[in-house]
C-alpha cells in the first residue's frame, strides 16, 4: 500500500519501504519484499534479521542498525533520521524488520517520523515468528474445538512492568508470548493460577530458521524443559489447548522414529 | 517444516503441503509458497483465495473446494478425504488457504486427518489479513505507547455463541476481529461498555487485495460508517489506541489531497 504524504513532493525525494523479513528463512519473504530488496539503493537492517538477506539486495548499500548493547532511545531516533536523510537525497530506502514489521517492531514510531518529514512510505507484510513456531510444531494457532482466537503479547514492556497474565489467561485463548524467555518461570507460574498446570505449552527458539529448536510440555513443565534443553532468546512461548494437538498427535505416532527425528522436542515432552 | 509421520512410507505416497495464500495480492505469497505451487500436481483451493493463484501452478489440476452455500461438515470431511486420496496416489498435493493457514482456517482438523492417514505434510506460512489491514491503514498493530499486544479473534463461533467481548476489551490490547461484519453493531456496543466510545476503530474489507476498502472512525461510529460506505464481508475490524495513530497522522496531514487519495477512507472518518 502506498502512502504518499505530500502532493508536490520534490521530484528527487525517494521513498521508504518498510519490509517485513519474516522469521529467518529467506524463502519465507514475500515476493513483494524480494522485489523491493532487488531495487533498493539503501537497506537498513535490524540485528535479528538473517544477514543473508543482503544477497537479495545486490545494488544496495547495507547499513546495520541493530540496537543490542543496552543503548536504547538514541539509536531509534538515529534510525529514523537515517531513513529520512537518505530518502531526501532521492534514494529508495528499504527498512527491514524481522517477522512482520507491524507487530512489536516500533514501526509506529518510524512511520510517525516519516509522516512528520513528509517522506512517502510503503509497508510490506511478512510472517511473524509465532506463525512459524506453530508451523514447526505442526499445529494450528487456533482450533475450533478449543479457542476463539490467539493473543500475541510481549513480555518485555517499556516500563519494565508485566502484562496482566491472569486477565490474558482468563480469555482461554492461545497465548503467543514474544520476548518472554528471561521470565518464563514466573509467567508460567502466574498463568497456572488461572489455567490448569496441564495446559499444553511449547517453546520454539529461532522459529522459521535453520537453527529452529523446539520443546513441548505443559504450563507446569515447560520452563524447566526449555532450560534443560538450553533454549533461550529469541523464542516464542505458546500456551493453550490448541497447541496440545501436536502433543496428542505425536503421542499417537510415538512409535515412528521418523517423526521423532523431525520433531525431536517431542521426545523430551 | 517437514512433518514425516511414517518412516517406511510407501515410496509412491505423495505429500500434502498446506500453503498460506496471504490476503489476496499474489505478491504477498512467500517465495516458498510460490515454489510449492510451481511443482504442485494437485491444488485444492478455498473460496476466498484469489483464483489467479492458479497461474502459479501451471502443472497442476486445480480443484475448488469452497464451502459457501450453507453446507458445512460434509465438505470439510470431503476435503480431508480428497487430500489423503491424492497423496496416496503419489501426487504432490497443495492445499491452499487464505491468509495464514494456521489462523481460523480449520487447519488443525486437516492436519489431524493427515496424521491419522500417515500422509507426510509440510506447512508454509503466510500473511494473515489483519496484518494487511494495518499495512493499508499505514499503522502498526501494536505501539509501545498504547498496548502490550494484539488479539486475533473470530466473531463467528461454532456454537453460535459470542466471544467474551468485555474480557477482551479489559486487556486493553488491540483487537483484530475476523468474521465480525454481520454483528459489528452489537459487538462495538458491547466493547463500548468497557472501552471508551472514542477508542479508534477501523474496518478494512478485502485487506491486501486490489479491492481493498477502508473506513476509520471510533468504537462509537465505526459500525454506521462501515454500513454507510457499503462495506461487508470479508473484512477485518480493528479496535484500539494503536490504530488511532493512523487517524492522528491523517489529521495532521489533512491539507494534503494526495494523502486523502491514497487513504480515501480517512475522509469519511
Short mmCIF file of C-alpha atoms in Angstrom, two decimals:
data_model
loop_
_atom_site.label_atom_id
_atom_site.label_comp_id
_atom_site.label_asym_id
_atom_site.label_seq_id
_atom_site.Cartn_x
_atom_site.Cartn_y
_atom_site.Cartn_z
CA UNK A 1 0.00 0.00 0.00
CA UNK A 2 1.49 3.34 -0.99
CA UNK A 3 1.21 6.16 1.48
CA UNK A 4 2.03 9.42 -0.25
CA UNK A 5 2.00 12.28 2.18
CA UNK A 6 2.92 15.31 0.05
CA UNK A 7 1.27 16.03 -3.32
CA UNK A 8 4.04 18.30 -4.52
CA UNK A 9 6.93 16.21 -3.28
CA UNK A 10 10.33 17.26 -4.57
CA UNK A 11 10.89 15.14 -7.66
CA UNK A 12 14.16 13.96 -6.18
CA UNK A 13 12.70 12.68 -2.90
CA UNK A 14 12.95 8.93 -2.55
CA UNK A 15 10.66 6.59 -0.68
CA UNK A 16 10.97 4.37 2.34
CA UNK A 17 9.69 0.81 2.12
CA UNK A 18 9.19 -0.93 5.42
CA UNK A 19 9.90 -4.58 4.59
CA UNK A 20 8.97 -7.49 6.86
CA UNK A 21 11.74 -10.06 6.69
CA UNK A 22 9.74 -12.89 8.24
CA UNK A 23 11.20 -15.30 10.78
CA UNK A 24 14.58 -16.04 9.21
CA UNK A 25 14.31 -18.48 6.29
CA UNK A 26 14.73 -16.23 3.23
CA UNK A 27 12.15 -18.35 1.41
CA UNK A 28 9.59 -17.01 3.89
CA UNK A 29 9.96 -13.50 2.49
CA UNK A 30 7.05 -12.42 0.30
CA UNK A 31 7.55 -11.97 -3.43
CA UNK A 32 6.82 -8.28 -2.88
CA UNK A 33 9.57 -7.99 -0.26
CA UNK A 34 12.07 -9.70 -2.56
CA UNK A 35 11.20 -7.24 -5.36
CA UNK A 36 11.60 -4.25 -3.03
CA UNK A 37 15.03 -5.51 -1.95
CA UNK A 38 16.10 -6.14 -5.56
CA UNK A 39 15.57 -2.47 -6.42
CA UNK A 40 16.73 -1.00 -3.10
CA UNK A 41 19.56 1.54 -3.02
CA UNK A 42 19.87 1.72 0.77
CA UNK A 43 18.97 -1.12 3.15
CA UNK A 44 18.71 -0.54 6.90
CA UNK A 45 18.92 -3.93 8.64
CA UNK A 46 17.86 -4.87 12.16
CA UNK A 47 20.03 -7.16 14.30
CA UNK A 48 17.70 -10.14 14.41
CA UNK A 49 17.22 -10.29 10.64
CA UNK A 50 19.06 -13.06 8.77
CA UNK A 51 22.14 -11.23 7.39
CA UNK A 52 21.99 -13.32 4.19
CA UNK A 53 19.07 -11.11 3.17
CA UNK A 54 21.74 -8.74 1.83
CA UNK A 55 22.22 -11.14 -1.09
CA UNK A 56 18.72 -10.19 -2.28
CA UNK A 57 19.71 -6.52 -2.48
CA UNK A 58 22.78 -6.61 -4.74
CA UNK A 59 22.61 -2.91 -5.67
CA UNK A 60 22.15 -1.61 -2.16
CA UNK A 61 24.39 -0.15 0.46
CA UNK A 62 23.66 -2.26 3.55
CA UNK A 63 23.60 -0.46 6.89
CA UNK A 64 23.21 -2.47 10.08
CA UNK A 65 21.18 -0.59 12.66
CA UNK A 66 20.90 -3.12 15.46
CA UNK A 67 20.13 -1.93 18.93
CA UNK A 68 21.91 -4.54 21.01
CA UNK A 69 24.20 -3.41 23.76
CA UNK A 70 21.97 -1.56 26.16
CA UNK A 71 21.72 1.75 24.29
CA UNK A 72 18.07 2.47 23.54
CA UNK A 73 16.49 5.79 22.67
CA UNK A 74 19.41 7.30 20.75
CA UNK A 75 19.63 4.50 18.17
CA UNK A 76 15.86 4.59 17.49
CA UNK A 77 16.00 8.33 16.79
CA UNK A 78 19.16 7.78 14.76
CA UNK A 79 17.47 5.12 12.60
CA UNK A 80 14.59 7.49 11.95
CA UNK A 81 16.97 10.29 10.97
CA UNK A 82 18.88 7.94 8.64
CA UNK A 83 15.71 6.88 6.81
CA UNK A 84 14.61 10.46 6.31
CA UNK A 85 18.06 11.66 5.29
CA UNK A 86 18.56 9.00 2.61
CA UNK A 87 15.03 9.42 1.25
CA UNK A 88 15.56 13.18 0.97
CA UNK A 89 18.71 12.51 -1.02
CA UNK A 90 16.44 10.74 -3.52
CA UNK A 91 17.29 7.16 -2.59
CA UNK A 92 14.92 4.21 -2.48
CA UNK A 93 15.34 3.15 1.12
CA UNK A 94 14.30 -0.27 2.41
CA UNK A 95 13.95 -0.59 6.17
CA UNK A 96 14.00 -4.30 7.08
CA UNK A 97 12.46 -5.62 10.28
CA UNK A 98 12.18 -9.23 11.42
CA UNK A 99 8.84 -11.05 11.44
CA UNK A 100 6.01 -8.73 10.43
CA UNK A 101 7.11 -5.14 10.86
CA UNK A 102 3.72 -4.17 12.29
CA UNK A 103 3.99 -6.38 15.38
CA UNK A 104 6.29 -5.35 18.27
CA UNK A 105 8.70 -3.64 15.89
CA UNK A 106 8.41 0.03 16.86
CA UNK A 107 7.16 0.57 13.32
CA UNK A 108 4.59 3.02 14.68
CA UNK A 109 7.35 5.38 15.75
CA UNK A 110 9.19 5.07 12.44
CA UNK A 111 6.02 5.66 10.42
CA UNK A 112 5.25 8.73 12.52
CA UNK A 113 8.74 10.07 11.81
CA UNK A 114 8.25 9.57 8.07
CA UNK A 115 4.87 11.30 8.25
CA UNK A 116 6.38 14.26 10.09
CA UNK A 117 9.14 14.52 7.49
CA UNK A 118 6.72 14.18 4.58
CA UNK A 119 8.52 11.13 3.19
CA UNK A 120 6.27 8.75 1.22
CA UNK A 121 6.33 5.21 2.50
CA UNK A 122 5.06 1.73 1.76
CA UNK A 123 4.62 -1.23 4.11
CA UNK A 124 5.21 -4.83 3.03
CA UNK A 125 3.89 -7.50 5.39
CA UNK A 126 5.55 -10.74 6.37
CA UNK A 127 5.32 -13.84 8.52
CA UNK A 128 5.50 -13.20 12.25
CA UNK A 129 7.50 -15.74 14.22
CA UNK A 130 4.58 -17.16 16.22
CA UNK A 131 3.10 -18.42 12.96
CA UNK A 132 6.42 -20.04 12.09
CA UNK A 133 6.58 -21.57 15.58
CA UNK A 134 3.17 -23.18 15.07
CA UNK A 135 4.21 -24.46 11.64
CA UNK A 136 7.29 -26.02 13.16
CA UNK A 137 5.16 -27.80 15.73
CA UNK A 138 2.74 -28.93 13.02
CA UNK A 139 -0.20 -27.32 14.77
CA UNK A 140 -2.73 -24.55 14.18
CA UNK A 141 -2.68 -21.47 16.44
CA UNK A 142 -6.44 -21.77 16.77
CA UNK A 143 -8.70 -24.78 16.77
CA UNK A 144 -12.45 -24.51 16.73
CA UNK A 145 -12.72 -27.15 19.44
CA UNK A 146 -10.51 -25.19 21.82
CA UNK A 147 -10.47 -21.42 21.44
CA UNK A 148 -11.81 -18.33 19.74
CA UNK A 149 -8.51 -16.76 18.89
CA UNK A 150 -4.91 -16.07 19.74
CA UNK A 151 -3.21 -13.34 21.73
CA UNK A 152 0.19 -12.04 20.62
CA UNK A 153 1.75 -10.41 23.66
CA UNK A 154 5.20 -9.16 24.52
CA UNK A 155 6.56 -9.91 27.99
CA UNK A 156 9.06 -7.09 27.59
CA UNK A 157 7.32 -3.81 28.43
CA UNK A 158 8.68 -0.32 28.15
CA UNK A 159 8.22 0.46 31.85
CA UNK A 160 9.52 -2.96 32.99
CA UNK A 161 6.05 -3.89 34.29
CA UNK A 162 4.36 -7.12 33.18
CA UNK A 163 1.23 -7.78 31.16
CA UNK A 164 -1.79 -8.81 33.22
CA UNK A 165 -1.17 -12.54 32.71
CA UNK A 166 -4.25 -13.57 34.65
CA UNK A 167 -6.53 -11.41 32.51
CA UNK A 168 -4.97 -12.94 29.40
CA UNK A 169 -5.32 -16.47 30.77
CA UNK A 170 -8.96 -15.79 31.59
CA UNK A 171 -9.75 -15.29 27.87
CA UNK A 172 -8.92 -19.00 27.31
CA UNK A 173 -7.29 -18.10 24.02
CA UNK A 174 -3.99 -19.41 22.70
CA UNK A 175 -1.16 -17.25 24.02
CA UNK A 176 1.82 -16.47 21.78
CA UNK A 177 4.35 -14.80 24.05
CA UNK A 178 7.21 -12.85 22.48
CA UNK A 179 10.38 -11.90 24.37
CA UNK A 180 9.39 -13.93 27.40
CA UNK A 181 12.34 -16.27 27.91
CA UNK A 182 14.03 -14.21 30.62
CA UNK A 183 10.94 -14.55 32.80
CA UNK A 184 9.42 -17.83 31.57
CA UNK A 185 9.34 -19.45 35.00
CA UNK A 186 7.45 -16.60 36.64
CA UNK A 187 5.00 -16.04 33.83
CA UNK A 188 4.13 -19.73 33.57
CA UNK A 189 3.57 -19.84 37.34
CA UNK A 190 1.29 -16.81 37.11
CA UNK A 191 -0.66 -18.27 34.17
CA UNK A 192 -1.05 -21.50 36.15
CA UNK A 193 -3.00 -19.60 38.79
CA UNK A 194 -5.80 -19.29 36.24
CA UNK A 195 -5.14 -22.10 33.77
CA UNK A 196 -4.52 -25.74 34.63
CA UNK A 197 -0.86 -26.67 35.04
CA UNK A 198 -1.56 -29.40 32.48
CA UNK A 199 -2.38 -26.86 29.76
CA UNK A 200 -0.20 -27.66 26.73
CA UNK A 201 2.76 -25.33 26.19
CA UNK A 202 5.76 -25.12 23.87
CA UNK A 203 8.89 -23.08 23.33
CA UNK A 204 10.27 -22.57 19.84
CA UNK A 205 13.63 -20.84 19.53
CA UNK A 206 14.66 -19.28 16.20
CA UNK A 207 11.28 -20.32 14.75
CA UNK A 208 11.25 -20.44 10.97
CA UNK A 209 15.02 -20.51 10.58
CA UNK A 210 17.62 -23.21 10.04
CA UNK A 211 18.50 -23.00 13.75
CA UNK A 212 14.95 -23.74 14.92
CA UNK A 213 14.68 -25.74 18.15
CA UNK A 214 11.51 -26.85 19.94
CA UNK A 215 10.39 -28.18 23.30
CA UNK A 216 6.88 -29.21 24.17
CA UNK A 217 5.32 -29.78 27.54
CA UNK A 218 2.75 -28.18 29.80
CA UNK A 219 2.42 -24.93 31.67
CA UNK A 220 3.77 -26.79 34.70
CA UNK A 221 6.82 -28.29 32.96
CA UNK A 222 7.78 -26.07 30.02
CA UNK A 223 10.07 -23.63 31.85
CA UNK A 224 12.21 -26.46 33.21
CA UNK A 225 12.17 -28.38 29.92
CA UNK A 226 13.25 -25.30 27.97
CA UNK A 227 16.04 -24.61 30.43
CA UNK A 228 17.19 -28.24 30.37
CA UNK A 229 17.28 -28.10 26.57
CA UNK A 230 19.29 -24.88 26.68
CA UNK A 231 16.70 -22.80 24.83
CA UNK A 232 16.89 -19.03 25.19
CA UNK A 233 16.06 -15.86 23.27
CA UNK A 234 14.86 -15.30 20.65
CA UNK A 235 11.98 -17.67 21.23
CA UNK A 236 8.20 -17.85 21.18
CA UNK A 237 6.30 -19.38 24.09
CA UNK A 238 2.97 -20.90 23.04
CA UNK A 239 0.32 -21.83 25.61
CA UNK A 240 -3.14 -23.30 25.07
CA UNK A 241 -5.20 -26.35 24.30
CA UNK A 242 -4.88 -25.79 20.52
CA UNK A 243 -1.10 -26.29 20.90
CA UNK A 244 -1.82 -29.63 22.54
CA UNK A 245 -2.99 -31.02 19.23
CA UNK A 246 0.66 -31.52 18.28
CA UNK A 247 1.34 -33.39 21.50
CA UNK A 248 -1.65 -35.68 21.18
CA UNK A 249 -0.78 -36.37 17.55
CA UNK A 250 2.82 -37.05 18.48
CA UNK A 251 1.63 -39.39 21.20
CA UNK A 252 -0.43 -41.38 18.77
CA UNK A 253 2.56 -41.66 16.46
CA UNK A 254 5.30 -42.11 19.02
CA UNK A 255 6.28 -45.49 17.61
CA UNK A 256 7.57 -43.83 14.46
CA UNK A 257 11.21 -42.80 14.62
CA UNK A 258 10.96 -40.57 11.59
CA UNK A 259 8.50 -38.39 13.41
CA UNK A 260 10.73 -38.16 16.44
CA UNK A 261 13.54 -37.06 14.14
CA UNK A 262 11.64 -34.23 12.56
CA UNK A 263 10.12 -33.18 15.86
CA UNK A 264 12.90 -34.03 18.30
CA UNK A 265 11.49 -31.83 21.00
CA UNK A 266 8.55 -34.16 21.38
CA UNK A 267 10.78 -36.81 22.89
CA UNK A 268 11.55 -34.56 25.79
CA UNK A 269 7.96 -33.56 26.39
CA UNK B 1 8.91 -27.60 8.24
CA UNK B 2 8.59 -31.20 7.11
CA UNK B 3 6.45 -33.47 9.18
CA UNK B 4 7.09 -37.04 8.20
CA UNK B 5 4.81 -39.34 10.05
CA UNK B 6 5.73 -42.79 8.73
CA UNK B 7 9.35 -43.92 8.41
CA UNK B 8 8.56 -46.71 5.97
CA UNK B 9 6.11 -44.76 3.85
CA UNK B 10 5.18 -46.38 0.57
CA UNK B 11 7.66 -44.95 -1.95
CA UNK B 12 4.76 -43.88 -4.10
CA UNK B 13 2.96 -41.85 -1.41
CA UNK B 14 2.89 -38.15 -2.15
CA UNK B 15 2.88 -35.28 0.30
CA UNK B 16 0.45 -32.57 1.25
CA UNK B 17 1.72 -29.02 1.51
CA UNK B 18 -0.55 -26.64 3.37
CA UNK B 19 0.11 -23.32 1.65
CA UNK B 20 -0.95 -19.96 3.08
CA UNK B 21 -2.12 -17.75 0.22
CA UNK B 22 -1.97 -14.48 2.17
CA UNK B 23 -4.64 -11.82 1.88
CA UNK B 24 -5.17 -11.73 -1.89
CA UNK B 25 -2.34 -9.88 -3.67
CA UNK B 26 -0.30 -12.69 -5.23
CA UNK B 27 2.86 -10.69 -4.49
CA UNK B 28 2.13 -11.28 -0.81
CA UNK B 29 2.73 -15.01 -1.20
CA UNK B 30 6.03 -16.18 0.21
CA UNK B 31 8.78 -17.38 -2.13
CA UNK B 32 8.36 -20.80 -0.53
CA UNK B 33 4.64 -20.85 -1.32
CA UNK B 34 5.31 -19.88 -4.93
CA UNK B 35 7.84 -22.71 -5.25
CA UNK B 36 5.39 -25.25 -3.79
CA UNK B 37 2.72 -24.14 -6.26
CA UNK B 38 5.15 -24.32 -9.19
CA UNK B 39 5.78 -28.03 -8.51
CA UNK B 40 2.25 -28.95 -7.43
CA UNK B 41 0.35 -31.70 -9.24
CA UNK B 42 -2.96 -31.19 -7.43
CA UNK B 43 -4.12 -27.88 -5.94
CA UNK B 44 -7.13 -27.71 -3.59
CA UNK B 45 -8.33 -24.09 -3.47
CA UNK B 46 -10.53 -22.39 -0.88
CA UNK B 47 -13.28 -19.98 -1.95
CA UNK B 48 -11.77 -16.80 -0.54
CA UNK B 49 -8.39 -17.33 -2.20
CA UNK B 50 -7.59 -15.16 -5.23
CA UNK B 51 -8.37 -17.53 -8.15
CA UNK B 52 -5.43 -16.08 -10.14
CA UNK B 53 -3.19 -18.12 -7.88
CA UNK B 54 -3.82 -20.95 -10.34
CA UNK B 55 -1.44 -19.21 -12.76
CA UNK B 56 1.39 -20.01 -10.35
CA UNK B 57 0.63 -23.74 -10.58
CA UNK B 58 0.80 -24.39 -14.33
CA UNK B 59 1.29 -28.17 -13.99
CA UNK B 60 -1.49 -28.72 -11.50
CA UNK B 61 -5.04 -29.87 -11.66
CA UNK B 62 -6.95 -27.15 -9.79
CA UNK B 63 -9.86 -28.27 -7.60
CA UNK B 64 -12.07 -25.66 -5.95
CA UNK B 65 -13.23 -26.82 -2.54
CA UNK B 66 -15.13 -23.78 -1.27
CA UNK B 67 -17.66 -24.20 1.45
CA UNK B 68 -20.12 -21.43 0.62
CA UNK B 69 -23.77 -22.25 0.42
CA UNK B 70 -24.66 -23.38 3.92
CA UNK B 71 -23.33 -26.93 3.70
CA UNK B 72 -20.75 -27.43 6.45
CA UNK B 73 -19.49 -30.67 7.89
CA UNK B 74 -19.69 -32.81 4.75
CA UNK B 75 -17.43 -30.58 2.67
CA UNK B 76 -14.76 -30.42 5.39
CA UNK B 77 -14.64 -34.21 5.61
CA UNK B 78 -14.68 -34.38 1.82
CA UNK B 79 -11.69 -32.03 1.55
CA UNK B 80 -9.79 -34.18 4.02
CA UNK B 81 -10.60 -37.33 2.06
CA UNK B 82 -9.52 -35.67 -1.21
CA UNK B 83 -6.13 -34.66 0.23
CA UNK B 84 -5.47 -38.14 1.53
CA UNK B 85 -6.68 -39.85 -1.63
CA UNK B 86 -4.47 -37.82 -3.99
CA UNK B 87 -1.43 -38.12 -1.72
CA UNK B 88 -1.89 -41.90 -1.60
CA UNK B 89 -1.93 -41.93 -5.38
CA UNK B 90 1.57 -40.45 -5.18
CA UNK B 91 0.69 -36.86 -6.08
CA UNK B 92 2.23 -33.73 -4.63
CA UNK B 93 -0.87 -32.07 -3.24
CA UNK B 94 -1.00 -28.38 -2.33
CA UNK B 95 -3.84 -27.32 -0.08
CA UNK B 96 -4.26 -23.54 -0.34
CA UNK B 97 -5.89 -21.49 2.40
CA UNK B 98 -6.31 -17.71 2.58
CA UNK B 99 -4.27 -15.58 4.97
CA UNK B 100 -2.10 -17.75 7.20
CA UNK B 101 -3.41 -21.32 7.20
CA UNK B 102 -2.81 -21.64 10.94
CA UNK B 103 -5.29 -18.93 11.97
CA UNK B 104 -9.06 -19.61 11.81
CA UNK B 105 -8.61 -21.98 8.87
CA UNK B 106 -9.60 -25.33 10.33
CA UNK B 107 -6.05 -26.42 9.57
CA UNK B 108 -5.97 -28.29 12.86
CA UNK B 109 -8.64 -30.67 11.61
CA UNK B 110 -6.92 -31.19 8.27
CA UNK B 111 -3.54 -31.83 9.90
CA UNK B 112 -5.15 -34.35 12.23
CA UNK B 113 -6.66 -36.14 9.23
CA UNK B 114 -3.25 -36.31 7.54
CA UNK B 115 -1.68 -37.63 10.75
CA UNK B 116 -4.35 -40.30 11.04
CA UNK B 117 -3.79 -41.33 7.43
CA UNK B 118 0.00 -41.31 7.78
CA UNK B 119 0.44 -38.78 4.98
CA UNK B 120 3.57 -36.60 5.34
CA UNK B 121 2.85 -32.90 5.31
CA UNK B 122 4.52 -29.53 5.30
CA UNK B 123 3.13 -26.14 6.36
CA UNK B 124 4.06 -22.88 4.63
CA UNK B 125 3.11 -19.70 6.47
CA UNK B 126 1.72 -16.52 5.01
CA UNK B 127 0.38 -13.07 5.78
CA UNK B 128 -2.86 -13.02 7.75
CA UNK B 129 -5.35 -10.36 6.69
CA UNK B 130 -5.22 -8.29 9.89
CA UNK B 131 -1.58 -7.53 9.13
CA UNK B 132 -2.56 -6.45 5.63
CA UNK B 133 -5.36 -4.32 7.08
CA UNK B 134 -2.87 -2.50 9.31
CA UNK B 135 -0.50 -2.01 6.37
CA UNK B 136 -3.33 -0.50 4.34
CA UNK B 137 -4.07 1.94 7.14
CA UNK B 138 -0.38 2.77 7.47
CA UNK B 139 -0.33 1.83 11.13
CA UNK B 140 1.29 -0.73 13.42
CA UNK B 141 -0.88 -3.32 15.17
CA UNK B 142 0.97 -2.59 18.39
CA UNK B 143 2.54 0.60 19.68
CA UNK B 144 4.67 0.69 22.79
CA UNK B 145 2.85 3.81 23.96
CA UNK B 146 -0.54 2.12 23.78
CA UNK B 147 -0.64 -1.63 24.26
CA UNK B 148 1.20 -4.85 25.03
CA UNK B 149 -0.11 -6.87 22.15
CA UNK B 150 -2.90 -7.75 19.79
CA UNK B 151 -5.77 -10.21 19.98
CA UNK B 152 -6.88 -12.04 16.84
CA UNK B 153 -10.43 -13.21 17.49
CA UNK B 154 -13.20 -14.62 15.36
CA UNK B 155 -16.72 -13.38 15.97
CA UNK B 156 -18.10 -16.47 14.24
CA UNK B 157 -18.14 -19.32 16.74
CA UNK B 158 -19.02 -22.92 16.14
CA UNK B 159 -21.88 -22.93 18.64
CA UNK B 160 -23.21 -19.51 17.54
CA UNK B 161 -22.24 -18.00 20.89
CA UNK B 162 -20.06 -14.89 21.09
CA UNK B 163 -16.58 -14.32 22.47
CA UNK B 164 -16.48 -12.61 25.85
CA UNK B 165 -16.02 -9.12 24.36
CA UNK B 166 -15.78 -7.43 27.74
CA UNK B 167 -12.96 -9.72 28.88
CA UNK B 168 -11.12 -8.98 25.64
CA UNK B 169 -11.70 -5.24 25.98
CA UNK B 170 -10.39 -5.39 29.55
CA UNK B 171 -6.97 -6.49 28.29
CA UNK B 172 -6.58 -3.05 26.59
CA UNK B 173 -4.88 -4.73 23.66
CA UNK B 174 -5.51 -4.02 20.01
CA UNK B 175 -8.41 -6.17 18.79
CA UNK B 176 -8.31 -7.65 15.28
CA UNK B 177 -11.76 -9.12 14.74
CA UNK B 178 -12.26 -11.61 11.91
CA UNK B 179 -15.68 -12.50 10.51
CA UNK B 180 -17.44 -9.83 12.57
CA UNK B 181 -19.27 -7.77 9.97
CA UNK B 182 -22.65 -9.42 10.43
CA UNK B 183 -22.66 -8.37 14.08
CA UNK B 184 -20.48 -5.26 14.04
CA UNK B 185 -23.09 -3.02 15.65
CA UNK B 186 -23.66 -5.28 18.63
CA UNK B 187 -20.03 -6.12 19.23
CA UNK B 188 -18.96 -2.47 19.12
CA UNK B 189 -21.73 -1.61 21.56
CA UNK B 190 -20.57 -4.37 23.90
CA UNK B 191 -16.92 -3.32 23.64
CA UNK B 192 -18.00 0.27 24.42
CA UNK B 193 -19.28 -0.90 27.79
CA UNK B 194 -15.64 -1.40 28.78
CA UNK B 195 -13.69 0.81 26.39
CA UNK B 196 -14.38 4.47 25.66
CA UNK B 197 -16.68 5.09 22.67
CA UNK B 198 -13.90 7.35 21.36
CA UNK B 199 -11.47 4.42 21.06
CA UNK B 200 -10.12 4.42 17.49
CA UNK B 201 -11.58 1.74 15.20
CA UNK B 202 -11.37 0.79 11.54
CA UNK B 203 -12.88 -1.62 9.06
CA UNK B 204 -10.83 -2.92 6.14
CA UNK B 205 -12.64 -5.01 3.54
CA UNK B 206 -10.63 -7.26 1.21
CA UNK B 207 -7.45 -6.18 3.01
CA UNK B 208 -4.31 -6.75 0.97
CA UNK B 209 -6.09 -7.16 -2.34
CA UNK B 210 -6.82 -4.89 -5.29
CA UNK B 211 -10.38 -4.47 -3.98
CA UNK B 212 -9.28 -3.18 -0.57
CA UNK B 213 -11.58 -0.58 1.01
CA UNK B 214 -11.17 1.15 4.36
CA UNK B 215 -13.17 3.21 6.83
CA UNK B 216 -11.83 4.72 10.00
CA UNK B 217 -13.67 6.09 13.00
CA UNK B 218 -14.23 5.21 16.62
CA UNK B 219 -15.91 2.41 18.51
CA UNK B 220 -18.99 4.66 18.66
CA UNK B 221 -19.11 5.49 14.93
CA UNK B 222 -17.44 2.68 13.00
CA UNK B 223 -20.48 0.41 12.55
CA UNK B 224 -22.53 3.21 10.99
CA UNK B 225 -19.60 4.46 8.90
CA UNK B 226 -18.91 0.98 7.53
CA UNK B 227 -22.57 0.49 6.70
CA UNK B 228 -22.79 3.91 5.03
CA UNK B 229 -19.74 3.06 2.93
CA UNK B 230 -21.27 -0.27 1.96
CA UNK B 231 -18.52 -2.40 3.49
CA UNK B 232 -19.32 -6.03 4.23
CA UNK B 233 -17.57 -9.40 4.49
CA UNK B 234 -14.81 -10.34 4.18
CA UNK B 235 -13.43 -7.62 6.42
CA UNK B 236 -11.25 -7.06 9.46
CA UNK B 237 -12.43 -4.83 12.30
CA UNK B 238 -9.55 -3.21 14.18
CA UNK B 239 -10.08 -1.53 17.57
CA UNK B 240 -7.55 0.14 19.85
CA UNK B 241 -5.45 3.18 20.54
CA UNK B 242 -2.59 1.90 18.36
CA UNK B 243 -4.96 2.09 15.37
CA UNK B 244 -5.56 5.73 16.20
CA UNK B 245 -2.03 6.57 15.12
CA UNK B 246 -3.25 6.49 11.51
CA UNK B 247 -6.11 8.84 12.33
CA UNK B 248 -3.93 11.33 14.18
CA UNK B 249 -1.35 11.24 11.40
CA UNK B 250 -4.06 11.76 8.79
CA UNK B 251 -5.38 14.67 10.81
CA UNK B 252 -2.03 16.36 10.86
CA UNK B 253 -1.78 15.94 7.11
CA UNK B 254 -5.38 16.58 6.15
CA UNK B 255 -4.41 19.55 3.98
CA UNK B 256 -2.75 17.22 1.51
CA UNK B 257 -5.03 15.91 -1.19
CA UNK B 258 -2.61 13.19 -2.19
CA UNK B 259 -2.97 11.64 1.22
CA UNK B 260 -6.72 11.70 1.01
CA UNK B 261 -6.43 9.94 -2.34
CA UNK B 262 -4.33 7.09 -1.09
CA UNK B 263 -6.34 6.78 2.11
CA UNK B 264 -9.83 7.75 0.90
CA UNK B 265 -11.49 6.21 3.92
CA UNK B 266 -9.98 8.85 6.14
CA UNK B 267 -12.20 11.48 4.60
CA UNK B 268 -15.23 9.70 5.89
CA UNK B 269 -13.88 9.20 9.39
#
